Amino acid sequence: MKIVKAELQKVAVEPKQYPMDKLPEIAFAGRSNVGKSSFINSMVNRNNLARTSNKPGKTRTINFYNINNNFRFVDLPGYGYAAVSKEEKVKWGQIIESYLNNRENLKEVVLLVDIRHEPTDDDLLMYNWIKSYGYRGIVIATKSDKISKGQIQKQLSIIKAKLGIEDMNNIIPYSSKNKMNKDKIWSLFRDVLEKTKDQ
Ligand code: GTP
Ligand code: MG
């Protein structure tokens, strides 16, 4: 994908703040610190478009990134971050849920999981939600540069088993450092976005 524009279009915590236009959106969900913001940056070749941090809980709002005036990437707050108050967890949960439940522009929710770890129960809930709403259920297994090539398939099997993924083509190892499988992921995203045009 040739990126001619990638910019933060809107920051929101509630529906009335979302962009009003009809651009299709692909949203990224996953645990805090899994690498959602880094993923977006690496896919659009910008180091600092989405703010990243080695401390979990960096993204606390819904950030809408306009790509090529053609579609949007939506960076969601991460879940499962232990070191915040109960109230704040509830608030983040509501921010994420009200986006996922009420967004017509939303064409696919992509789940990111850390390739080194078995997905959590929260990941499983998220994945089941994604499937039950009829999305394809693309899972990106991040930080693949942190394990050896030989370990990748083994870790993918663990993720597949926990989430109950049927189609191995829908689970893709990725690294925002070495960008393995970047082209493959763009081609999946192109499919998702093209389908929306025919509807
Ligand atoms: P929240 O905003 O807290 O939900 O986190 P996030 O999912 O947006 O994670 P973020 O992109 O901020 O990345 C968290 C940390 O993991 C940062 O220190 C990143 O540099 C690191 N990181 C992300 N992706 C990769 C990767 O593919 N490989 C390696 N080695 N580090 C990564
Ligand atoms: Mg983030």
XYZ file of C-alpha atoms in Angstrom, residues 38-142:
105
model
C 3.513 0.484 17.178
C 1.682 -1.707 14.668
C -0.148 1.278 13.195
C 3.069 3.293 12.939
C 4.971 0.523 11.225
C 2.179 -0.231 8.752
C 2.077 3.385 7.582
C 5.838 3.989 7.818
C 5.656 6.693 10.476
C 7.721 6.344 13.622
C 5.772 8.677 15.845
C 2.274 8.985 14.434
C 0.664 6.948 17.223
C 2.268 7.508 20.631
C 3.862 4.371 22.065
C 5.379 3.559 25.423
C 7.152 0.740 27.189
C 4.711 1.311 30.051
C 1.226 -0.136 29.581
C -1.761 2.183 29.458
C -0.381 4.686 26.967
C -3.406 5.001 24.663
C -6.421 6.049 26.739
C -8.633 7.483 24.038
C -9.922 6.292 20.675
C -7.555 7.705 18.092
C -8.722 7.898 14.485
C -5.967 7.943 11.868
C -6.892 9.035 8.377
C -4.940 7.078 5.771
C -4.815 8.429 2.212
C -8.225 10.079 2.719
C -9.491 6.617 1.905
C -9.947 4.738 5.173
C -9.054 4.978 8.843
C -7.038 2.966 11.321
C -8.564 3.189 14.784
C -6.265 2.773 17.786
C -8.218 1.610 20.840
C -7.159 1.801 24.486
C -5.658 -1.477 25.644
C -7.434 -3.675 28.157
C -6.105 -5.836 30.968
C -3.840 -3.201 32.467
C -3.660 -4.077 36.141
C -2.268 -0.868 37.582
C -5.296 1.366 37.135
C -8.239 1.891 39.438
C -11.444 -0.067 39.075
C -13.275 3.102 38.022
C -10.767 3.768 35.290
C -11.018 0.188 34.012
C -14.787 0.509 33.814
C -14.424 3.833 31.995
C -12.007 2.381 29.412
C -14.285 -0.619 28.959
C -17.166 1.717 28.203
C -15.096 3.769 25.771
C -14.145 0.623 23.825
C -17.602 -0.964 23.957
C -19.505 2.074 22.834
C -17.227 2.324 19.797
C -17.464 -1.369 18.907
C -21.206 -1.596 19.400
C -22.316 1.514 17.559
C -19.990 2.201 14.691
C -21.327 1.777 11.197
C -17.977 2.681 9.611
C -16.328 -0.275 11.302
C -15.400 -2.946 8.759
C -13.031 -5.134 10.741
C -11.734 -5.437 14.279
C -8.222 -6.856 14.341
C -7.074 -8.515 17.560
C -3.422 -8.156 18.532
C -1.840 -10.660 20.901
C 1.770 -11.024 22.069
C 3.282 -14.011 20.260
C 5.251 -15.000 23.384
C 2.241 -15.582 25.616
C -0.914 -17.621 25.660
C -3.856 -15.238 25.091
C -5.716 -14.209 28.258
C -9.385 -14.756 29.031
C -9.949 -11.108 28.076
C -8.403 -11.833 24.666
C -10.723 -14.803 24.275
C -13.749 -12.661 25.162
C -12.654 -10.067 22.631
C -12.056 -12.659 19.932
C -15.431 -14.293 20.527
C -17.106 -10.907 20.366
C -15.343 -10.158 17.065
C -16.455 -13.462 15.541
C -19.993 -13.214 16.867
C -20.426 -9.860 15.152
C -19.520 -11.427 11.840
C -16.047 -9.982 11.437
C -13.403 -12.132 9.869
C -11.326 -12.363 13.022
C -7.822 -11.458 11.917
C -5.306 -12.031 14.731
C -1.887 -10.386 14.605
C 0.713 -12.054 16.834
C 3.057 -9.177 17.691
